[in-house]
PDB file of C-alpha atoms and ligand atoms in Angstrom:
ATOM      1  CA  MET A  49     116.657  98.567 103.754  1.00 98.00           C
ATOM      2  CA  ASP A  50     118.562  95.973 105.781  1.00 98.00           C
ATOM      3  CA  GLY A  51     122.211  94.991 105.653  1.00 98.00           C
ATOM      4  CA  ASN A  52     124.103  98.289 105.595  1.00 98.00           C
ATOM      5  CA  GLY A  53     126.140  97.320 108.662  1.00 97.00           C
ATOM      6  CA  ARG A  54     127.100  93.914 107.254  1.00 98.00           C
ATOM      7  CA  TRP A  55     127.992  95.471 103.903  1.00 98.00           C
ATOM      8  CA  ALA A  56     130.431  97.803 105.687  1.00 98.00           C
ATOM      9  CA  ALA A  57     131.822  95.118 108.018  1.00 98.00           C
ATOM     10  CA  ALA A  58     132.595  92.855 105.044  1.00 98.00           C
ATOM     11  CA  ARG A  59     134.833  95.635 103.716  1.00 98.00           C
ATOM     12  CA  GLY A  60     136.422  96.585 107.037  1.00 98.00           C
ATOM     13  CA  LEU A  61     134.584  99.937 106.968  1.00 98.00           C
ATOM     14  CA  PRO A  62     132.664 101.725 109.738  1.00 97.00           C
ATOM     15  CA  ARG A  63     128.910 101.023 109.792  1.00 97.00           C
ATOM     16  CA  LEU A  64     128.158 104.585 108.729  1.00 97.00           C
ATOM     17  CA  ALA A  65     129.949 103.949 105.431  1.00 98.00           C
ATOM     18  CA  GLY A  66     127.347 101.216 104.828  1.00 98.00           C
ATOM     19  CA  HIS A  67     124.513 103.617 105.615  1.00 98.00           C
ATOM     20  CA  ARG A  68     126.006 106.144 103.166  1.00 98.00           C
ATOM     21  CA  ARG A  69     125.997 103.515 100.440  1.00 98.00           C
ATOM     22  CA  GLY A  70     122.480 102.663 101.597  1.00 98.00           C
ATOM     23  CA  LEU A  71     121.442 106.208 100.813  1.00 98.00           C
ATOM     24  CA  ASP A  72     122.787 105.776  97.249  1.00 98.00           C
ATOM     25  CA  ALA A  73     120.737 102.573  96.961  1.00 98.00           C
ATOM     26  CA  LEU A  74     117.686 104.467  98.196  1.00 98.00           C
ATOM     27  CA  ARG A  75     118.140 107.091  95.466  1.00 98.00           C
ATOM     28  CA  ARG A  76     118.397 104.288  92.868  1.00 98.00           C
ATOM     29  CA  ALA A  77     115.248 102.662  94.259  1.00 98.00           C
ATOM     30  CA  VAL A  78     113.295 105.931  94.011  1.00 98.00           C
ATOM     31  CA  ARG A  79     114.397 106.438  90.390  1.00 98.00           C
ATOM     32  CA  ALA A  80     113.463 102.850  89.549  1.00 98.00           C
ATOM     33  CA  ALA A  81     110.077 103.165  91.281  1.00 98.00           C
ATOM     34  CA  ILE A  82     109.296 106.121  89.004  1.00 98.00           C
ATOM     35  CA  GLU A  83     110.416 104.174  85.928  1.00 98.00           C
ATOM     36  CA  PHE A  84     108.274 101.219  86.981  1.00 98.00           C
ATOM     37  CA  LYS A  85     105.337 103.620  87.407  1.00 98.00           C
ATOM     38  CA  LEU A  86     104.730 102.688  91.020  1.00 98.00           C
ATOM     39  CA  ALA A  87     102.323 104.983  92.828  1.00 98.00           C
ATOM     40  CA  TYR A  88     103.748 104.464  96.339  1.00 98.00           C
ATOM     41  CA  LEU A  89     107.130 103.526  97.769  1.00 98.00           C
ATOM     42  CA  THR A  90     107.606 103.213 101.529  1.00 98.00           C
ATOM     43  CA  ILE A  91     111.084 103.111 103.008  1.00 98.00           C
ATOM     44  CA  TYR A  92     111.808 101.907 106.532  1.00 97.00           C
ATOM     45  CA  SER A  93     114.627 104.280 107.373  1.00 96.00           C
ATOM     46  CA  PHE A  94     114.641 104.361 111.192  1.00 96.00           C
ATOM     47  CA  SER A  95     112.606 102.192 113.534  1.00 96.00           C
ATOM     48  CA  THR A  96     111.609 102.933 117.116  1.00 96.00           C
ATOM     49  CA  GLU A  97     113.928 100.030 118.051  1.00 95.00           C
ATOM     50  CA  ASN A  98     116.918 101.646 116.289  1.00 96.00           C
ATOM     51  CA  TRP A  99     117.381 104.012 119.276  1.00 97.00           C
ATOM     52  CA  SER A 100     119.153 101.122 121.046  1.00 97.00           C
ATOM     53  CA  ARG A 101     122.114 101.438 118.634  1.00 96.00           C
ATOM     54  CA  PRO A 102     125.372 103.143 119.678  1.00 96.00           C
ATOM     55  CA  LEU A 103     125.048 106.926 119.928  1.00 97.00           C
ATOM     56  CA  ASP A 104     127.535 107.644 117.134  1.00 96.00           C
ATOM     57  CA  GLU A 105     125.584 105.433 114.723  1.00 97.00           C
ATOM     58  CA  ILE A 106     122.293 107.107 115.678  1.00 97.00           C
ATOM     59  CA  GLN A 107     123.859 110.523 115.177  1.00 97.00           C
ATOM     60  CA  GLY A 108     125.246 109.364 111.842  1.00 97.00           C
ATOM     61  CA  LEU A 109     121.817 108.183 110.681  1.00 97.00           C
ATOM     62  CA  MET A 110     120.187 111.461 111.805  1.00 97.00           C
ATOM     63  CA  GLY A 111     122.901 113.311 109.879  1.00 97.00           C
ATOM     64  CA  LEU A 112     122.224 111.219 106.767  1.00 97.00           C
ATOM     65  CA  LEU A 113     118.503 111.908 106.956  1.00 97.00           C
ATOM     66  CA  LYS A 114     119.191 115.643 107.250  1.00 97.00           C
ATOM     67  CA  HIS A 115     121.614 115.452 104.332  1.00 96.00           C
ATOM     68  CA  PHE A 116     119.032 113.580 102.253  1.00 96.00           C
ATOM     69  CA  LEU A 117     116.254 116.066 103.005  1.00 96.00           C
ATOM     70  CA  ARG A 118     118.427 119.154 102.476  1.00 96.00           C
ATOM     71  CA  ASN A 119     120.276 117.870  99.448  1.00 97.00           C
ATOM     72  CA  ASP A 120     117.569 115.923  97.604  1.00 98.00           C
ATOM     73  CA  LEU A 121     114.359 117.815  98.339  1.00 98.00           C
ATOM     74  CA  ASN A 122     114.607 119.978  95.202  1.00 98.00           C
ATOM     75  CA  ALA A 123     115.214 116.954  92.981  1.00 98.00           C
ATOM     76  CA  LEU A 124     112.332 115.060  94.626  1.00 98.00           C
ATOM     77  CA  HIS A 125     110.054 118.046  94.100  1.00 98.00           C
ATOM     78  CA  GLU A 126     111.116 118.463  90.462  1.00 98.00           C
ATOM     79  CA  ALA A 127     110.395 114.778  89.873  1.00 98.00           C
ATOM     80  CA  GLN A 128     106.832 115.442  91.115  1.00 98.00           C
ATOM     81  CA  ILE A 129     107.399 113.186  94.138  1.00 98.00           C
ATOM     82  CA  ARG A 130     105.088 113.680  97.082  1.00 98.00           C
ATOM     83  CA  VAL A 131     106.749 113.002 100.441  1.00 98.00           C
ATOM     84  CA  ARG A 132     104.779 111.629 103.391  1.00 98.00           C
ATOM     85  CA  VAL A 133     106.310 110.818 106.744  1.00 98.00           C
ATOM     86  CA  ILE A 134     105.057 108.120 109.103  1.00 98.00           C
ATOM     87  CA  GLY A 135     106.281 107.506 112.643  1.00 98.00           C
ATOM     88  CA  ALA A 136     106.359 109.369 115.959  1.00 97.00           C
ATOM     89  CA  ARG A 137     107.484 112.962 115.499  1.00 95.00           C
ATOM     90  CA  ASP A 138     107.142 114.389 119.001  1.00 93.00           C
ATOM     91  CA  THR A 139     110.371 112.825 120.289  1.00 92.00           C
ATOM     92  CA  LEU A 140     112.501 113.843 117.292  1.00 96.00           C
ATOM     93  CA  GLN A 141     115.090 116.624 117.324  1.00 95.00           C
ATOM     94  CA  HIS A 142     113.515 119.942 116.445  1.00 97.00           C
ATOM     95  CA  ASP A 143     115.537 120.435 113.230  1.00 97.00           C
ATOM     96  CA  ILE A 144     114.792 116.921 111.929  1.00 97.00           C
ATOM     97  CA  ARG A 145     111.103 117.343 112.590  1.00 97.00           C
ATOM     98  CA  GLY A 146     111.201 120.678 110.785  1.00 98.00           C
ATOM     99  CA  LEU A 147     112.933 119.199 107.732  1.00 98.00           C
ATOM    100  CA  LEU A 148     110.488 116.260 107.538  1.00 98.00           C
ATOM    101  CA  GLU A 149     107.531 118.639 107.755  1.00 98.00           C
ATOM    102  CA  GLU A 150     109.065 120.966 105.171  1.00 98.00           C
ATOM    103  CA  ALA A 151     109.432 118.050 102.740  1.00 98.00           C
ATOM    104  CA  GLU A 152     105.766 117.187 103.221  1.00 98.00           C
ATOM    105  CA  VAL A 153     104.564 120.764 102.809  1.00 98.00           C
ATOM    106  CA  VAL A 154     106.737 121.592  99.765  1.00 98.00           C
ATOM    107  CA  THR A 155     105.693 118.445  97.882  1.00 98.00           C
ATOM    108  CA  ARG A 156     102.076 118.155  99.044  1.00 98.00           C
ATOM    109  CA  PHE A 157     100.460 118.955  95.685  1.00 98.00           C
ATOM    110  CA  ASN A 158     102.771 116.766  93.591  1.00 98.00           C
ATOM    111  CA  LYS A 159     101.076 114.124  91.503  1.00 98.00           C
ATOM    112  CA  GLY A 160     103.870 111.618  90.907  1.00 98.00           C
ATOM    113  CA  LEU A 161     105.261 108.867  93.142  1.00 98.00           C
ATOM    114  CA  THR A 162     104.326 109.137  96.813  1.00 98.00           C
ATOM    115  CA  LEU A 163     107.482 108.455  98.830  1.00 98.00           C
ATOM    116  CA  ILE A 164     106.558 107.437 102.352  1.00 98.00           C
ATOM    117  CA  VAL A 165     109.449 107.852 104.758  1.00 98.00           C
ATOM    118  CA  ALA A 166     108.996 105.670 107.854  1.00 98.00           C
ATOM    119  CA  PHE A 167     111.173 107.458 110.383  1.00 97.00           C
ATOM    120  CA  ASN A 168     111.065 106.736 114.117  1.00 97.00           C
ATOM    121  CA  TYR A 169     108.340 104.321 113.034  1.00 98.00           C
ATOM    122  CA  GLY A 170     107.088 101.291 114.942  1.00 98.00           C
ATOM    123  CA  GLY A 171     103.923  99.487 113.895  1.00 98.00           C
ATOM    124  CA  ARG A 172     102.786  98.509 117.379  1.00 98.00           C
ATOM    125  CA  GLN A 173     103.345 102.045 118.642  1.00 97.00           C
ATOM    126  CA  GLU A 174     101.282 103.316 115.691  1.00 98.00           C
ATOM    127  CA  ILE A 175      98.443 100.948 116.676  1.00 98.00           C
ATOM    128  CA  ILE A 176      98.634 102.035 120.344  1.00 98.00           C
ATOM    129  CA  ALA A 177      98.361 105.687 119.289  1.00 98.00           C
ATOM    130  CA  ALA A 178      95.341 104.801 117.120  1.00 98.00           C
ATOM    131  CA  ILE A 179      93.649 102.941 119.993  1.00 98.00           C
ATOM    132  CA  ARG A 180      94.192 105.925 122.291  1.00 98.00           C
ATOM    133  CA  ALA A 181      92.707 108.333 119.746  1.00 98.00           C
ATOM    134  CA  ILE A 182      89.722 106.040 119.141  1.00 98.00           C
ATOM    135  CA  ALA A 183      89.186 105.670 122.910  1.00 98.00           C
ATOM    136  CA  GLN A 184      89.064 109.472 123.194  1.00 98.00           C
ATOM    137  CA  LYS A 185      86.355 109.578 120.532  1.00 98.00           C
ATOM    138  CA  LEU A 186      84.394 106.877 122.353  1.00 98.00           C
ATOM    139  CA  MET A 187      84.627 108.741 125.661  1.00 98.00           C
ATOM    140  CA  SER A 188      83.556 112.019 124.090  1.00 98.00           C
ATOM    141  CA  GLY A 189      80.597 110.274 122.435  1.00 98.00           C
ATOM    142  CA  ASP A 190      81.772 111.164 118.900  1.00 98.00           C
ATOM    143  CA  LEU A 191      82.106 107.468 118.027  1.00 98.00           C
ATOM    144  CA  LYS A 192      80.018 104.446 118.999  1.00 98.00           C
ATOM    145  CA  ILE A 193      81.625 101.123 119.822  1.00 98.00           C
ATOM    146  CA  ASN A 194      79.866  99.237 117.012  1.00 98.00           C
ATOM    147  CA  GLU A 195      81.081 101.827 114.497  1.00 98.00           C
ATOM    148  CA  ILE A 196      84.677 100.656 114.954  1.00 98.00           C
ATOM    149  CA  ASP A 197      85.667  98.661 111.885  1.00 98.00           C
ATOM    150  CA  GLU A 198      88.736  98.241 109.639  1.00 98.00           C
ATOM    151  CA  ARG A 199      88.054 101.511 107.860  1.00 98.00           C
ATOM    152  CA  VAL A 200      87.824 103.485 111.108  1.00 98.00           C
ATOM    153  CA  ILE A 201      91.043 101.962 112.468  1.00 98.00           C
ATOM    154  CA  SER A 202      92.868 102.715 109.187  1.00 98.00           C
ATOM    155  CA  GLN A 203      91.813 106.352 109.542  1.00 98.00           C
ATOM    156  CA  TYR A 204      93.675 106.651 112.833  1.00 98.00           C
ATOM    157  CA  LEU A 205      96.938 105.204 111.545  1.00 98.00           C
ATOM    158  CA  ASP A 206      99.809 107.339 110.214  1.00 98.00           C
ATOM    159  CA  THR A 207      99.124 105.827 106.786  1.00 98.00           C
ATOM    160  CA  VAL A 208      95.616 107.306 106.523  1.00 98.00           C
ATOM    161  CA  GLY A 209      94.749 107.753 102.858  1.00 97.00           C
ATOM    162  CA  ILE A 210      97.560 105.484 101.643  1.00 98.00           C
ATOM    163  CA  PRO A 211      96.599 102.059 100.267  1.00 98.00           C
ATOM    164  CA  ASP A 212      97.979  98.972 102.000  1.00 98.00           C
ATOM    165  CA  PRO A 213     101.282  97.804 100.489  1.00 98.00           C
ATOM    166  CA  ASP A 214     100.948  95.234  97.700  1.00 98.00           C
ATOM    167  CA  LEU A 215     104.534  94.084  98.103  1.00 98.00           C
ATOM    168  CA  ILE A 216     107.107  94.318 100.880  1.00 98.00           C
ATOM    169  CA  ILE A 217     110.748  93.679  99.984  1.00 98.00           C
ATOM    170  CA  ARG A 218     113.337  93.088 102.705  1.00 98.00           C
ATOM    171  CA  THR A 219     117.013  92.721 101.884  1.00 98.00           C
ATOM    172  CA  SER A 220     119.846  90.982 103.777  1.00 98.00           C
ATOM    173  CA  GLY A 221     118.267  87.559 104.149  1.00 98.00           C
ATOM    174  CA  GLU A 222     116.280  88.268 107.325  1.00 98.00           C
ATOM    175  CA  GLN A 223     112.786  86.852 106.963  1.00 98.00           C
ATOM    176  CA  ARG A 224     110.618  88.937 109.278  1.00 98.00           C
ATOM    177  CA  LEU A 225     108.760  92.245 109.267  1.00 98.00           C
ATOM    178  CA  SER A 226     110.301  93.754 112.436  1.00 97.00           C
ATOM    179  CA  ASN A 227     107.345  95.967 113.384  1.00 98.00           C
ATOM    180  CA  PHE A 228     106.937  97.322 109.823  1.00 98.00           C
ATOM    181  CA  LEU A 229     103.300  98.128 108.970  1.00 98.00           C
ATOM    182  CA  PRO A 230     101.810  95.164 110.917  1.00 98.00           C
ATOM    183  CA  TRP A 231      98.202  96.303 110.355  1.00 98.00           C
ATOM    184  CA  GLN A 232      98.691  97.363 106.740  1.00 98.00           C
ATOM    185  CA  ALA A 233     100.704  94.271 105.726  1.00 98.00           C
ATOM    186  CA  ALA A 234      97.865  91.811 106.473  1.00 98.00           C
ATOM    187  CA  TYR A 235      97.596  90.817 102.798  1.00 97.00           C
ATOM    188  CA  SER A 236     100.918  92.076 101.426  1.00 98.00           C
ATOM    189  CA  GLU A 237     103.102  89.817  99.360  1.00 98.00           C
ATOM    190  CA  LEU A 238     106.541  89.405 100.935  1.00 98.00           C
ATOM    191  CA  ILE A 239     109.853  89.031  99.130  1.00 98.00           C
ATOM    192  CA  PHE A 240     113.060  88.424 101.066  1.00 98.00           C
ATOM    193  CA  LEU A 241     116.287  88.934  99.154  1.00 98.00           C
ATOM    194  CA  PRO A 242     119.689  87.642 100.304  1.00 98.00           C
ATOM    195  CA  MET A 243     121.498  90.718  98.916  1.00 98.00           C
ATOM    196  CA  LEU A 244     122.497  93.522 101.300  1.00 98.00           C
ATOM    197  CA  TRP A 245     120.687  96.855 100.913  1.00 98.00           C
ATOM    198  CA  PRO A 246     123.666  98.833  99.487  1.00 98.00           C
ATOM    199  CA  ASP A 247     123.740  96.340  96.584  1.00 98.00           C
ATOM    200  CA  PHE A 248     120.032  96.764  95.778  1.00 98.00           C
ATOM    201  CA  ASP A 249     119.574  98.240  92.323  1.00 98.00           C
ATOM    202  CA  ARG A 250     117.114  98.674  89.473  1.00 98.00           C
ATOM    203  CA  SER A 251     117.588  95.152  88.231  1.00 98.00           C
ATOM    204  CA  ALA A 252     116.986  93.609  91.690  1.00 98.00           C
ATOM    205  CA  PHE A 253     113.899  95.822  92.082  1.00 98.00           C
ATOM    206  CA  GLY A 254     112.584  94.817  88.655  1.00 98.00           C
ATOM    207  CA  ALA A 255     113.164  91.127  89.383  1.00 98.00           C
ATOM    208  CA  ALA A 256     111.275  91.442  92.694  1.00 98.00           C
ATOM    209  CA  LEU A 257     108.363  93.122  90.883  1.00 98.00           C
ATOM    210  CA  ASP A 258     108.397  90.352  88.256  1.00 97.00           C
ATOM    211  CA  GLY A 259     108.282  87.834  91.105  1.00 97.00           C
ATOM    212  CA  TYR A 260     105.350  89.701  92.609  1.00 97.00           C
ATOM    213  CA  ALA A 261     103.567  89.881  89.254  1.00 96.00           C
ATOM    214  CA  ALA A 262     103.790  86.111  88.863  1.00 96.00           C
ATOM    215  CA  ARG A 263     102.013  85.496  92.154  1.00 93.00           C
ATOM    216  CA  LYS A 264      98.310  85.018  92.489  1.00 82.00           C
ATOM    217  CA  ARG A 265      96.759  87.153  95.177  1.00 79.00           C
ATOM    218  CA  ARG A 266      93.643  85.792  96.748  1.00 80.00           C
ATOM    219  CA  PHE A 267      92.841  88.044  99.741  1.00 83.00           C
ATOM    220  CA  GLY A 268      91.087  84.995 101.185  1.00 81.00           C
ATOM    221  CA  GLY A 269      88.946  84.720  98.028  1.00 81.00           C
ATOM    222  CA  PRO A 270      89.364  83.237  94.528  1.00 73.00           C
ATOM    223  CA  SER A 271      92.699  83.822  92.807  1.00 64.00           C
ATOM    224  CA  ALA A 272      93.532  86.837  90.614  1.00 57.00           C
ATOM    225  CA  PRO A 273      96.925  87.378  88.941  1.00 57.00           C
ATOM    226  CA  CYS A 274      98.851  90.609  89.608  1.00 67.00           C
ATOM    227  CA  GLU A 275      98.339  91.770  86.027  1.00 67.00           C
ATOM    228  CA  GLU A 276      98.599  95.510  86.494  1.00 69.00           C
ATOM    229  CA  ILE A 277     102.107  95.392  87.887  1.00 68.00           C
ATOM    230  CA  ALA A 278     103.208  92.866  85.266  1.00 68.00           C
ATOM    231  CA  ALA A 279     102.100  95.305  82.561  1.00 74.00           C
ATOM    232  CA  ALA A 280     103.974  98.230  84.141  1.00 72.00           C
ATOM    233  CA  VAL A 281     107.237  96.350  84.666  1.00 74.00           C
ATOM    234  CA  ASN A 282     107.290  94.788  81.222  1.00 72.00           C
ATOM    235  CA  GLY A 283     106.179  97.983  79.474  1.00 67.00           C
TER     236      GLY A 283
HETATM  237  C1  LIG B 402     119.470  98.675 108.342  1.00 61.12           C
HETATM  238  O1  LIG B 402     120.761  98.162 108.150  1.00 61.12           O
HETATM  239  C2  LIG B 402     119.406 100.066 107.918  1.00 61.12           C
HETATM  240  C3  LIG B 402     119.074 101.114 108.741  1.00 61.12           C
HETATM  241  C4  LIG B 402     118.730 100.959 110.160  1.00 61.12           C
HETATM  242  C5  LIG B 402     119.063 102.502 108.247  1.00 61.12           C
HETATM  243  C6  LIG B 402     118.695 102.693 106.818  1.00 61.12           C
HETATM  244  C7  LIG B 402     119.239 103.983 106.345  1.00 61.12           C
HETATM  245  C8  LIG B 402     119.644 104.233 105.070  1.00 61.12           C
HETATM  246  C9  LIG B 402     119.454 103.263 103.969  1.00 61.12           C
HETATM  247  C10 LIG B 402     120.303 105.495 104.673  1.00 61.12           C
HETATM  248  C11 LIG B 402     119.753 106.698 105.302  1.00 61.12           C
HETATM  249  C12 LIG B 402     118.546 107.156 104.689  1.00 61.12           C
HETATM  250  C13 LIG B 402     117.633 107.864 105.376  1.00 61.12           C
HETATM  251  C14 LIG B 402     116.459 108.428 104.687  1.00 61.12           C
HETATM  252  C15 LIG B 402     117.777 108.053 106.840  1.00 61.12           C
HETATM  253  P1  LIG B 402     121.529  97.642 109.421  1.00 61.12           P
HETATM  254  O2  LIG B 402     122.304  98.777 109.998  1.00 61.12           O
HETATM  255  O3  LIG B 402     120.575  97.009 110.384  1.00 61.12           O
HETATM  256  O4  LIG B 402     122.502  96.570 108.817  1.00 61.12           O
HETATM  257  P2  LIG B 402     122.959  95.209 109.501  1.00 61.12           P
HETATM  258  O5  LIG B 402     121.723  94.423 109.782  1.00 61.12           O
HETATM  259  O6  LIG B 402     123.835  94.585 108.462  1.00 61.12           O
HETATM  260  O7  LIG B 402     123.718  95.584 110.747  1.00 61.12           O
END
């Protein structure tokens, strides 16, 4: 969800005004994801690197997250959305941690879209935490070194139980992943859009999915078209 700051600067507005419009774009994206029958939508809403921003912007973003969780949780629950949170929780403010956990608990049995909120998330930090947990298991004798494989590592990541992303969309013209799901994105298709996040809407989302559907995914093997998603997007 990149480009909120530039969207605001282009209009002579404070950066937080861009983040507020970014929250509207997020709500549109969630509605569209349901319409497009996606099973999972992951949003990168605050990275471990975002702590280096000015304090007032950080406080503004924390306030927006709280507003989103307090204001939208009922609607998310009614829409059968299941919320999962990935990222480091131990260093978060007590109230934010509580709200994130409440959203997970309230929606845990929902069967619709799984909305994965990456908050205070950093992919390398996630991998370090997994390595530490695996090392503990090795030292306690609960795991043998030759048992470590992709499946075991995936089980120690925050995304345990969630399939790897098929498609990653980044707005604002930047063409990099910036520590977003580095393990899980090994075979993801990537789409970089020049538009800024507050301008992202249903039609941009649909066009990105059409672009994805037209690609042939090979996973290192023979090619297979992305037929399932093409069928969902085009009804
Ligand atoms: C990147 O734009 C965006 C963020 C760091 C925050 C994203 C937050 C929202 C979309 C709204 C809040 C929603 C939740 C759930 C917290 P940027 O600030 O890096 O923009 P720039 O690159 O143009 O400066």
